């Protein structure tokens, strides 16, 4: 009789499938977004988060958490997006250590154009899922996202 190896743990396989699905979707949707709007997917993620935020700005730390990057990673990314004119840095009036990334008018226009193509591509991607399945997926992903570390 053979015993199962820890590498055979079902959750390891499940997690691997989740990563594979996410990576394939990101690669496919990133290519489509760049072809159709000229924006990389990660730029879109930054711009949509800023556009949906009251005042159109987030602290660099909050933005890093939301797009799951290190502080140095978000700094480099914000610098590239700012060089394109889609966002700008703003100092915090009450704390010199804090700065904000804020979406510009050009950034709002870019994210609106990209969102049309992205929504269309997402509808194609999820065409085989009904509303209940998408709602269930949302609930499960929220549970995973909200679990403490």
PDB file of C-alpha atoms in Angstrom:
ATOM      1  CA  UNK A   1       0.000   0.000   0.000  1.00  0.00           C
ATOM      2  CA  UNK A   2       1.347   3.430  -0.921  1.00  0.00           C
ATOM      3  CA  UNK A   3       0.731   6.514   1.110  1.00  0.00           C
ATOM      4  CA  UNK A   4      -0.063   9.797  -0.511  1.00  0.00           C
ATOM      5  CA  UNK A   5       2.727  12.321  -0.726  1.00  0.00           C
ATOM      6  CA  UNK A   6       2.122  15.847   0.606  1.00  0.00           C
ATOM      7  CA  UNK A   7       2.597  16.961  -3.010  1.00  0.00           C
ATOM      8  CA  UNK A   8      -0.594  15.065  -3.851  1.00  0.00           C
ATOM      9  CA  UNK A   9      -2.686  17.251  -1.541  1.00  0.00           C
ATOM     10  CA  UNK A  10      -5.903  18.194  -3.323  1.00  0.00           C
ATOM     11  CA  UNK A  11      -5.621  21.850  -2.315  1.00  0.00           C
ATOM     12  CA  UNK A  12      -2.210  22.105  -3.962  1.00  0.00           C
ATOM     13  CA  UNK A  13      -3.826  20.959  -7.188  1.00  0.00           C
ATOM     14  CA  UNK A  14      -6.784  23.311  -6.740  1.00  0.00           C
ATOM     15  CA  UNK A  15      -4.509  26.265  -6.087  1.00  0.00           C
ATOM     16  CA  UNK A  16      -2.403  25.380  -9.123  1.00  0.00           C
ATOM     17  CA  UNK A  17      -5.525  25.293 -11.284  1.00  0.00           C
ATOM     18  CA  UNK A  18      -6.592  28.688  -9.921  1.00  0.00           C
ATOM     19  CA  UNK A  19      -3.189  30.184 -10.757  1.00  0.00           C
ATOM     20  CA  UNK A  20      -3.181  28.599 -14.207  1.00  0.00           C
ATOM     21  CA  UNK A  21      -6.659  29.921 -15.002  1.00  0.00           C
ATOM     22  CA  UNK A  22      -5.812  33.409 -13.715  1.00  0.00           C
ATOM     23  CA  UNK A  23      -2.519  33.540 -15.607  1.00  0.00           C
ATOM     24  CA  UNK A  24      -4.083  32.355 -18.870  1.00  0.00           C
ATOM     25  CA  UNK A  25      -6.922  34.856 -18.549  1.00  0.00           C
ATOM     26  CA  UNK A  26      -4.530  37.674 -17.748  1.00  0.00           C
ATOM     27  CA  UNK A  27      -2.279  36.834 -20.703  1.00  0.00           C
ATOM     28  CA  UNK A  28      -5.217  36.571 -23.132  1.00  0.00           C
ATOM     29  CA  UNK A  29      -7.024  39.669 -21.876  1.00  0.00           C
ATOM     30  CA  UNK A  30      -3.816  41.712 -21.652  1.00  0.00           C
ATOM     31  CA  UNK A  31      -2.995  40.966 -25.293  1.00  0.00           C
ATOM     32  CA  UNK A  32      -6.523  41.892 -26.382  1.00  0.00           C
ATOM     33  CA  UNK A  33      -6.503  45.104 -24.339  1.00  0.00           C
ATOM     34  CA  UNK A  34      -3.162  46.224 -25.722  1.00  0.00           C
ATOM     35  CA  UNK A  35      -4.272  45.445 -29.279  1.00  0.00           C
ATOM     36  CA  UNK A  36      -7.579  47.271 -28.919  1.00  0.00           C
ATOM     37  CA  UNK A  37      -6.750  50.186 -26.616  1.00  0.00           C
ATOM     38  CA  UNK A  38      -2.972  50.429 -26.413  1.00  0.00           C
ATOM     39  CA  UNK A  39      -3.071  50.019 -22.631  1.00  0.00           C
ATOM     40  CA  UNK A  40      -1.427  47.136 -20.800  1.00  0.00           C
ATOM     41  CA  UNK A  41      -3.824  45.322 -18.455  1.00  0.00           C
ATOM     42  CA  UNK A  42      -1.916  46.469 -15.360  1.00  0.00           C
ATOM     43  CA  UNK A  43      -2.228  50.121 -16.461  1.00  0.00           C
ATOM     44  CA  UNK A  44      -5.955  49.581 -16.890  1.00  0.00           C
ATOM     45  CA  UNK A  45      -6.159  48.117 -13.355  1.00  0.00           C
ATOM     46  CA  UNK A  46      -4.475  51.195 -11.916  1.00  0.00           C
ATOM     47  CA  UNK A  47      -6.566  53.630 -13.954  1.00  0.00           C
ATOM     48  CA  UNK A  48      -9.906  51.917 -13.234  1.00  0.00           C
ATOM     49  CA  UNK A  49      -9.195  51.887  -9.495  1.00  0.00           C
ATOM     50  CA  UNK A  50      -8.334  55.581  -9.535  1.00  0.00           C
ATOM     51  CA  UNK A  51     -11.304  56.450 -11.755  1.00  0.00           C
ATOM     52  CA  UNK A  52     -13.707  54.627  -9.414  1.00  0.00           C
ATOM     53  CA  UNK A  53     -12.353  56.336  -6.296  1.00  0.00           C
ATOM     54  CA  UNK A  54     -13.811  59.469  -4.767  1.00  0.00           C
ATOM     55  CA  UNK A  55     -11.616  62.318  -5.963  1.00  0.00           C
ATOM     56  CA  UNK A  56      -9.849  60.085  -8.489  1.00  0.00           C
ATOM     57  CA  UNK A  57      -6.841  59.486  -6.283  1.00  0.00           C
ATOM     58  CA  UNK A  58      -5.354  56.925  -3.895  1.00  0.00           C
ATOM     59  CA  UNK A  59      -2.265  56.914  -1.754  1.00  0.00           C
ATOM     60  CA  UNK A  60       0.624  55.048  -3.296  1.00  0.00           C
ATOM     61  CA  UNK A  61       0.462  52.519  -0.448  1.00  0.00           C
ATOM     62  CA  UNK A  62      -3.231  51.825  -0.955  1.00  0.00           C
ATOM     63  CA  UNK A  63      -2.765  51.545  -4.703  1.00  0.00           C
ATOM     64  CA  UNK A  64       0.113  49.076  -4.194  1.00  0.00           C
ATOM     65  CA  UNK A  65      -2.113  46.923  -1.962  1.00  0.00           C
ATOM     66  CA  UNK A  66      -5.024  46.994  -4.401  1.00  0.00           C
ATOM     67  CA  UNK A  67      -2.989  45.954  -7.451  1.00  0.00           C
ATOM     68  CA  UNK A  68      -0.805  43.616  -5.364  1.00  0.00           C
ATOM     69  CA  UNK A  69       2.575  45.215  -5.994  1.00  0.00           C
ATOM     70  CA  UNK A  70       5.425  46.201  -3.723  1.00  0.00           C
ATOM     71  CA  UNK A  71       5.918  49.874  -2.971  1.00  0.00           C
ATOM     72  CA  UNK A  72       8.899  49.991  -5.329  1.00  0.00           C
ATOM     73  CA  UNK A  73       6.888  48.156  -7.990  1.00  0.00           C
ATOM     74  CA  UNK A  74       3.996  50.607  -7.773  1.00  0.00           C
ATOM     75  CA  UNK A  75       6.433  53.530  -7.866  1.00  0.00           C
ATOM     76  CA  UNK A  76       7.954  52.317 -11.143  1.00  0.00           C
ATOM     77  CA  UNK A  77       4.514  51.557 -12.605  1.00  0.00           C
ATOM     78  CA  UNK A  78       3.101  54.955 -11.620  1.00  0.00           C
ATOM     79  CA  UNK A  79       6.151  56.650 -13.121  1.00  0.00           C
ATOM     80  CA  UNK A  80       5.526  54.920 -16.482  1.00  0.00           C
ATOM     81  CA  UNK A  81       1.792  55.728 -16.480  1.00  0.00           C
ATOM     82  CA  UNK A  82       2.499  59.324 -15.447  1.00  0.00           C
ATOM     83  CA  UNK A  83       5.032  59.680 -18.278  1.00  0.00           C
ATOM     84  CA  UNK A  84       2.187  58.774 -20.663  1.00  0.00           C
ATOM     85  CA  UNK A  85       0.058  61.552 -19.116  1.00  0.00           C
ATOM     86  CA  UNK A  86      -2.644  59.304 -17.634  1.00  0.00           C
ATOM     87  CA  UNK A  87      -1.940  59.939 -13.957  1.00  0.00           C
ATOM     88  CA  UNK A  88      -0.065  62.436 -11.850  1.00  0.00           C
ATOM     89  CA  UNK A  89       1.502  62.385  -8.422  1.00  0.00           C
ATOM     90  CA  UNK A  90       0.138  64.700  -5.782  1.00  0.00           C
ATOM     91  CA  UNK A  91       1.693  65.398  -2.392  1.00  0.00           C
ATOM     92  CA  UNK A  92      -0.368  64.877   0.737  1.00  0.00           C
ATOM     93  CA  UNK A  93      -1.047  68.299   2.300  1.00  0.00           C
ATOM     94  CA  UNK A  94      -0.763  66.936   5.849  1.00  0.00           C
ATOM     95  CA  UNK A  95       2.021  64.325   5.641  1.00  0.00           C
ATOM     96  CA  UNK A  96       5.159  64.753   3.553  1.00  0.00           C
ATOM     97  CA  UNK A  97       5.781  60.984   3.611  1.00  0.00           C
ATOM     98  CA  UNK A  98       2.534  60.290   1.736  1.00  0.00           C
ATOM     99  CA  UNK A  99       1.866  60.927  -1.916  1.00  0.00           C
ATOM    100  CA  UNK A 100      -1.134  60.246  -4.083  1.00  0.00           C
ATOM    101  CA  UNK A 101      -1.561  58.892  -7.581  1.00  0.00           C
ATOM    102  CA  UNK A 102      -4.380  60.779  -9.298  1.00  0.00           C
ATOM    103  CA  UNK A 103      -6.020  60.074 -12.632  1.00  0.00           C
ATOM    104  CA  UNK A 104      -5.848  62.864 -15.227  1.00  0.00           C
ATOM    105  CA  UNK A 105      -8.497  63.763 -17.798  1.00  0.00           C
ATOM    106  CA  UNK A 106      -6.448  61.886 -20.404  1.00  0.00           C
ATOM    107  CA  UNK A 107      -6.383  58.884 -18.068  1.00  0.00           C
ATOM    108  CA  UNK A 108     -10.162  58.994 -17.657  1.00  0.00           C
ATOM    109  CA  UNK A 109     -10.593  59.061 -21.433  1.00  0.00           C
ATOM    110  CA  UNK A 110      -8.147  56.161 -21.866  1.00  0.00           C
ATOM    111  CA  UNK A 111      -9.812  54.008 -19.212  1.00  0.00           C
ATOM    112  CA  UNK A 112     -13.270  54.654 -20.677  1.00  0.00           C
ATOM    113  CA  UNK A 113     -12.110  53.569 -24.150  1.00  0.00           C
ATOM    114  CA  UNK A 114     -10.334  50.520 -22.759  1.00  0.00           C
ATOM    115  CA  UNK A 115     -13.295  49.552 -20.563  1.00  0.00           C
ATOM    116  CA  UNK A 116     -15.551  49.176 -23.611  1.00  0.00           C
ATOM    117  CA  UNK A 117     -13.171  46.681 -25.230  1.00  0.00           C
ATOM    118  CA  UNK A 118     -12.389  44.959 -21.918  1.00  0.00           C
ATOM    119  CA  UNK A 119     -16.060  44.450 -21.067  1.00  0.00           C
ATOM    120  CA  UNK A 120     -16.668  43.009 -24.528  1.00  0.00           C
ATOM    121  CA  UNK A 121     -13.743  40.605 -24.141  1.00  0.00           C
ATOM    122  CA  UNK A 122     -14.889  39.579 -20.663  1.00  0.00           C
ATOM    123  CA  UNK A 123     -18.393  38.859 -21.978  1.00  0.00           C
ATOM    124  CA  UNK A 124     -16.813  36.535 -24.572  1.00  0.00           C
ATOM    125  CA  UNK A 125     -14.615  34.896 -21.928  1.00  0.00           C
ATOM    126  CA  UNK A 126     -17.534  34.232 -19.580  1.00  0.00           C
ATOM    127  CA  UNK A 127     -20.090  33.433 -22.293  1.00  0.00           C
ATOM    128  CA  UNK A 128     -20.432  29.836 -21.073  1.00  0.00           C
ATOM    129  CA  UNK A 129     -21.350  30.911 -17.549  1.00  0.00           C
ATOM    130  CA  UNK A 130     -24.837  31.883 -16.442  1.00  0.00           C
ATOM    131  CA  UNK A 131     -25.566  34.726 -14.003  1.00  0.00           C
ATOM    132  CA  UNK A 132     -25.816  32.377 -11.017  1.00  0.00           C
ATOM    133  CA  UNK A 133     -22.416  30.836 -11.781  1.00  0.00           C
ATOM    134  CA  UNK A 134     -20.797  34.256 -12.102  1.00  0.00           C
ATOM    135  CA  UNK A 135     -22.395  35.356  -8.813  1.00  0.00           C
ATOM    136  CA  UNK A 136     -21.135  32.172  -7.145  1.00  0.00           C
ATOM    137  CA  UNK A 137     -17.634  32.763  -8.517  1.00  0.00           C
ATOM    138  CA  UNK A 138     -17.744  36.342  -7.173  1.00  0.00           C
ATOM    139  CA  UNK A 139     -18.755  35.091  -3.720  1.00  0.00           C
ATOM    140  CA  UNK A 140     -16.015  32.454  -3.647  1.00  0.00           C
ATOM    141  CA  UNK A 141     -13.357  34.894  -4.816  1.00  0.00           C
ATOM    142  CA  UNK A 142     -14.479  37.430  -2.201  1.00  0.00           C
ATOM    143  CA  UNK A 143     -14.161  34.764   0.494  1.00  0.00           C
ATOM    144  CA  UNK A 144     -10.637  33.943  -0.653  1.00  0.00           C
ATOM    145  CA  UNK A 145      -9.660  37.607  -0.906  1.00  0.00           C
ATOM    146  CA  UNK A 146     -11.003  38.475   2.549  1.00  0.00           C
ATOM    147  CA  UNK A 147      -9.342  35.620   4.429  1.00  0.00           C
ATOM    148  CA  UNK A 148      -6.713  36.755   6.890  1.00  0.00           C
ATOM    149  CA  UNK A 149      -3.121  35.934   5.961  1.00  0.00           C
TER     150      UNK A 149
END
